[in-house]
XYZ file of C-alpha atoms in Angstrom:
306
model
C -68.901 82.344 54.207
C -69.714 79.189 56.050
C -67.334 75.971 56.049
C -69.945 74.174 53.761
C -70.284 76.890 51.204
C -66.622 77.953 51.050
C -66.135 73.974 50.413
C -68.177 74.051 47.450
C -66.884 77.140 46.045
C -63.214 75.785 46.203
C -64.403 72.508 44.214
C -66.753 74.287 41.595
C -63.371 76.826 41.310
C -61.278 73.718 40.640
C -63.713 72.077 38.677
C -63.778 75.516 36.226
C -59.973 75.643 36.079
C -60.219 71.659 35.213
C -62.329 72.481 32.353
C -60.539 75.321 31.576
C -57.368 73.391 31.051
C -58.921 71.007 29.644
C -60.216 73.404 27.047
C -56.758 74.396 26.234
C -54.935 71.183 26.073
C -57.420 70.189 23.298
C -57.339 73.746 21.251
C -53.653 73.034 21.402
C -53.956 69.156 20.014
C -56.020 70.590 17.185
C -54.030 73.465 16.054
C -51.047 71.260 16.128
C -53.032 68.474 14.277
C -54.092 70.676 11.783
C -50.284 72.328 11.457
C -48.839 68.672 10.580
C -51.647 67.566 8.080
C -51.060 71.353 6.014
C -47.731 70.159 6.216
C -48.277 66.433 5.455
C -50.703 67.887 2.184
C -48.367 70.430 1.112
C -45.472 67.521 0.663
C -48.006 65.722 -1.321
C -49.140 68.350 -3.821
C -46.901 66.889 -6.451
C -49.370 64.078 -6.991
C -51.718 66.476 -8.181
C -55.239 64.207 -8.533
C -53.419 61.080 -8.389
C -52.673 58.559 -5.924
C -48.856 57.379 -4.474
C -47.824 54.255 -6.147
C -44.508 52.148 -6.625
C -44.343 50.402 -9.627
C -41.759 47.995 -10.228
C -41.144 46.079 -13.742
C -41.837 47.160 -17.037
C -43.574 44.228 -18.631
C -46.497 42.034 -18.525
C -49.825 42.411 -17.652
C -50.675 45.156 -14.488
C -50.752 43.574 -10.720
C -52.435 46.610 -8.418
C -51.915 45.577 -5.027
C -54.382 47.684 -2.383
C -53.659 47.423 1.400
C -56.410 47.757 3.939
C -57.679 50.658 6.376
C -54.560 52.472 7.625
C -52.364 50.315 5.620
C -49.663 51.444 2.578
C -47.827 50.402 -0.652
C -45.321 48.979 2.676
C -48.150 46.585 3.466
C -46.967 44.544 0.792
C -43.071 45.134 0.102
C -40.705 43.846 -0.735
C -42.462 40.555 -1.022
C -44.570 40.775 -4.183
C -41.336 42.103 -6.206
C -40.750 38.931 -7.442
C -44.082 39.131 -9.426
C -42.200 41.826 -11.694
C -40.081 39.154 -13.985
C -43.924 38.579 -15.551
C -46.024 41.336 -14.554
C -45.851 45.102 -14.411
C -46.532 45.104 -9.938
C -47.823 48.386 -9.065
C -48.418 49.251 -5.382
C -51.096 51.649 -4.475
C -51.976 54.161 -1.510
C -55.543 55.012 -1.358
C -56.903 58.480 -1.068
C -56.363 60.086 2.190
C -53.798 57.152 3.199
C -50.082 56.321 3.674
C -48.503 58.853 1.178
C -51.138 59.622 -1.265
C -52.845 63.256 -1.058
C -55.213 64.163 1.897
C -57.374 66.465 0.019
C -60.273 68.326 1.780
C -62.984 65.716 0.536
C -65.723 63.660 2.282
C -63.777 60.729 0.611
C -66.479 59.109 -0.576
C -66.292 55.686 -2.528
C -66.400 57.700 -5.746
C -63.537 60.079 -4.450
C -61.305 56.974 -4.113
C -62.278 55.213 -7.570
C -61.796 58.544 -9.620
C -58.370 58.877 -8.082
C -57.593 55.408 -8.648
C -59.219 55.227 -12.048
C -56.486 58.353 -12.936
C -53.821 56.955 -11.625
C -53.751 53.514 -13.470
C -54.671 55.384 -16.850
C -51.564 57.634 -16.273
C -49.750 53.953 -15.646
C -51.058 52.906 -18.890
C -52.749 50.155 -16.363
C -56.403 49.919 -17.813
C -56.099 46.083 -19.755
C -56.136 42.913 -18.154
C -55.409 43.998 -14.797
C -55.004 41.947 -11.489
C -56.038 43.181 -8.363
C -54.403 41.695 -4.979
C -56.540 43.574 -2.294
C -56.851 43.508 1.664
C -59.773 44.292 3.835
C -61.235 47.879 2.968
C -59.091 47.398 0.027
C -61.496 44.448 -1.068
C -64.733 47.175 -0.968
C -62.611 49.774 -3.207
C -61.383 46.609 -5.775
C -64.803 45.016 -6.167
C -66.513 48.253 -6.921
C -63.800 49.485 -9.209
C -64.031 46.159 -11.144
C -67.775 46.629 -11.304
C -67.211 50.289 -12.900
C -64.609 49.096 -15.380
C -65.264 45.281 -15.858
C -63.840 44.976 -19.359
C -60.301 46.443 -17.643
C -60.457 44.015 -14.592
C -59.353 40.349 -15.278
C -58.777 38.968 -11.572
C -59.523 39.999 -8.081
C -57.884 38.490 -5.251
C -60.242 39.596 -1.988
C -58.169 38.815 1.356
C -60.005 39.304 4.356
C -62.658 40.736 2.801
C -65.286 42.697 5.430
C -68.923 40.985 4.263
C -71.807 42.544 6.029
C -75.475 42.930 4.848
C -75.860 46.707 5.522
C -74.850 49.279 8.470
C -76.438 47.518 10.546
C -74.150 44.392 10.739
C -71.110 46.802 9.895
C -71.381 47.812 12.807
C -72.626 45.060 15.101
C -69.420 42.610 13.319
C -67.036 45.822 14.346
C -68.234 45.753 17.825
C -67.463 42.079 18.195
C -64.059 42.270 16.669
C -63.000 44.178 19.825
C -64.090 47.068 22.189
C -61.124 49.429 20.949
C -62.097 48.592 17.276
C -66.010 49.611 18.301
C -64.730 52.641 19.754
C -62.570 54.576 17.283
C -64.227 53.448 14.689
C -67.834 53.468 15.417
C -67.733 56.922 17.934
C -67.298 59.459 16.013
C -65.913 62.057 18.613
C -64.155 59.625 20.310
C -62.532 58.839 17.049
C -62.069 62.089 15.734
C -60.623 63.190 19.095
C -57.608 60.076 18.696
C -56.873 61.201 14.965
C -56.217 64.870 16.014
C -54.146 63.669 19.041
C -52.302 60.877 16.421
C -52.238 64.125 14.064
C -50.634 66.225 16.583
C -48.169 63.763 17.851
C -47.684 62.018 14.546
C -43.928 62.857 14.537
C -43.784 60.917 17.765
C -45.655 57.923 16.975
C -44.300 56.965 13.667
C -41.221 56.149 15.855
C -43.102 54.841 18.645
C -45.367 52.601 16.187
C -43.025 49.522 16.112
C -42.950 49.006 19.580
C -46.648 49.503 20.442
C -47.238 46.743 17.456
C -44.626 44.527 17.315
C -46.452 42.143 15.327
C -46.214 43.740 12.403
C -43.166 44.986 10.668
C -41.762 48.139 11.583
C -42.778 49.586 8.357
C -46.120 49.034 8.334
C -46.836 50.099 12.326
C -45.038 53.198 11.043
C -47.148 53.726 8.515
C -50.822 53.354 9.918
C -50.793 56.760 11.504
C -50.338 58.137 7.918
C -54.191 59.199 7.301
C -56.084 62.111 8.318
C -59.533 62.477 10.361
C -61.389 63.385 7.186
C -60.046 60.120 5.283
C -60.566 57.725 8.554
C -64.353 59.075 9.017
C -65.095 59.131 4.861
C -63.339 55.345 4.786
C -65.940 53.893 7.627
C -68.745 56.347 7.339
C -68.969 56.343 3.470
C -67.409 53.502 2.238
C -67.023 50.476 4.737
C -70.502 51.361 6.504
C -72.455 52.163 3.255
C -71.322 49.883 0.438
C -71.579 46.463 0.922
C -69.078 44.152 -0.979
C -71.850 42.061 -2.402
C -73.292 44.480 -4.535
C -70.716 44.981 -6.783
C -69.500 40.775 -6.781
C -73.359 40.391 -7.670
C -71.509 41.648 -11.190
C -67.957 40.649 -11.432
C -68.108 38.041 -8.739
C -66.587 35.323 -10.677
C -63.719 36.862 -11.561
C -62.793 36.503 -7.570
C -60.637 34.449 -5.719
C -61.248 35.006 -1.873
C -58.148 34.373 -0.371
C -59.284 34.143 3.626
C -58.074 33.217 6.990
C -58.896 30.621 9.119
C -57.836 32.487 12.190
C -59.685 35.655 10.510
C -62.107 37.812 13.063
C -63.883 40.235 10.720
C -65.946 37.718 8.708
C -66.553 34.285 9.040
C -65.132 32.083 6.618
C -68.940 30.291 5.990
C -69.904 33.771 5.108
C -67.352 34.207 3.051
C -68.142 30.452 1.318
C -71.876 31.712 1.365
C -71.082 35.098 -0.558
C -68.862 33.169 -3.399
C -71.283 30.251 -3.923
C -73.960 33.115 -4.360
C -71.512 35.213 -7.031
C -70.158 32.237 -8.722
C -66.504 32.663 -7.164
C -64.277 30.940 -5.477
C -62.474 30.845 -2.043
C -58.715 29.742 -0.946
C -58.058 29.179 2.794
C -54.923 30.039 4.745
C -53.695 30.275 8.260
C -53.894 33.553 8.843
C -55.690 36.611 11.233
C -57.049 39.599 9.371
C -53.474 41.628 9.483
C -51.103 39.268 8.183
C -52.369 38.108 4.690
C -48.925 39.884 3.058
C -47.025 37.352 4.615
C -49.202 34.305 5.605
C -51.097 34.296 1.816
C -48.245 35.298 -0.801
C -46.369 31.589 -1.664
C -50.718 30.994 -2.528
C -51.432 34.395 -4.307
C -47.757 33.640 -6.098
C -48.867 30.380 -7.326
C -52.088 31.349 -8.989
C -51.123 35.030 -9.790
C -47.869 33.590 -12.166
C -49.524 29.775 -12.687
């Protein structure tokens, strides 16, 4: 064999046992990944075919309060207790999210309202009820309010995400950052950093707090709490494919958007545009799109108990 040729065989050799390592690494990350979510599902099967919630207070009329895309009931806490000496406060994880159940579903926007809808009958929540919702929380609110509208009395939309169609979606996501574009518009690239978050989720729910330290420990904790399936349904099936304006175009002036002047996903003219067209109304506060809990609650107190 000749210099040249046994050059090129040593590099195509390394090149196959590259791949084949590769290969292996990867089979390994998704057999682990899907080890942790049977695990994660079978610690959840006491929910049955209804959501995780925390309710606290007996009395008054129902408060839901929804967290955005990777967020939990821990979004919120403990700062919306207070609502409880008037109002019955319940806090809500959405299919597929923080400790709800991670069926095997395309979670599609019906998947999430039917498990919702269960849930607050169960809670005797179905009269008069207030909901306080963030972000992809906003889409599931509106369109749950547009099902039910004799049940809803009051949305609160923070942050909400208003696009036009996919199109937009997408082209607004893109802007917001090139990570954001990435694992949430590529869908092997995305599905590829859920199994490895799957696989390692142990890990990261410890490492969470000091990767984000913006946010309280909690909450970084908690946004690794979802599953592939729920991520990919969320932006593929909900966030992608049902614009917020179709169901406002109904209950829109029952809403108060509640938006930030620092916020990224959607300009706050849209968001004046999409309220003067529904008939509702919007409330400004300092905030970027991940702090609303903290930066909007002395507002959302005020006219929530006022």
């Amino acid at each position: 064999m000749t210099r040249p040729a046994a050059k090129r065989f040593r590099v195509r050799r390394a090149a196959v046992r590259l791949a084949a390592g590769l290969a292996l690494v990867l089979l390994a990350i998704e057999l682990l990944a899907r080890w942790n979510v049977r695990s994660e599902q079978a610690g959840r099967n006491y929910l049955g075919d209804r959501l995780f919630t925390e309710v606290v207070g007996n009395y008054g009329e129902p408060v839901i309060l929804i967290a955005g895309l990777q967020g939990s009931t821990r979004y919120w806490k403990p700062g919306f207790d207070q609502l409880a000496k008037d109002h019955r406060v319940i806090y809500v994880d959405l299919l597929g999210f923080g400790r709800s159940p991670w069926p095997d579903l395309a979670y599609t926007l019906d998947d999430q309202l039917s498990y919702l809808r269960r849930t607050l009958v169960a809670l005797g929540a179905t009269r008069n009820v207030t909901f306080v919702a963030h972000s992809f929380g906003t889409i599931i609110a509106a369109h749950y309010a547009e099902r039910y509208p004799d049940d809803v009395k009051r949305l609160f939309l923070l942050g909400a995400p208003v696009y036009d169609g996919e199109a937009e979606a997408r082209e607004r996501i893109s802007e917001m950052s090139p990570l954001a574009a990435a694992f949430s518009l590529r869908p092997v690239l995305a599905r590829e950093a859920c199994l490895l978050m799957g696989a390692t989720r142990p890990l990261l729910k410890r490492l969470m707090p000091s990767l984000q330290p913006d946010l309280p420990p909690e909450v970084a904790s908690d946004a690794v709490l979802h599953t592939w399936p729920a991520f990919r349904g969320a932006m593929r099936n909900v966030i992608l494919a049902k614009p917020l304006a179709a169901p406002l175009a109904v209950v829109g002036w029952k809403v108060i958007f509640i938006h930030g002047t620092k916020d990224s996903v959607t300009p706050l003219p849209r968001i004046r545009a999409l309220a003067g067209r529904v008939g509702g109304r919007v409330e400004v506060v300092a905030s970027d799109h991940r702090h609303y809990a903290v930066a909007a609650r002395p507002l959302l107190m005020k006219l929530i108990t006022g």
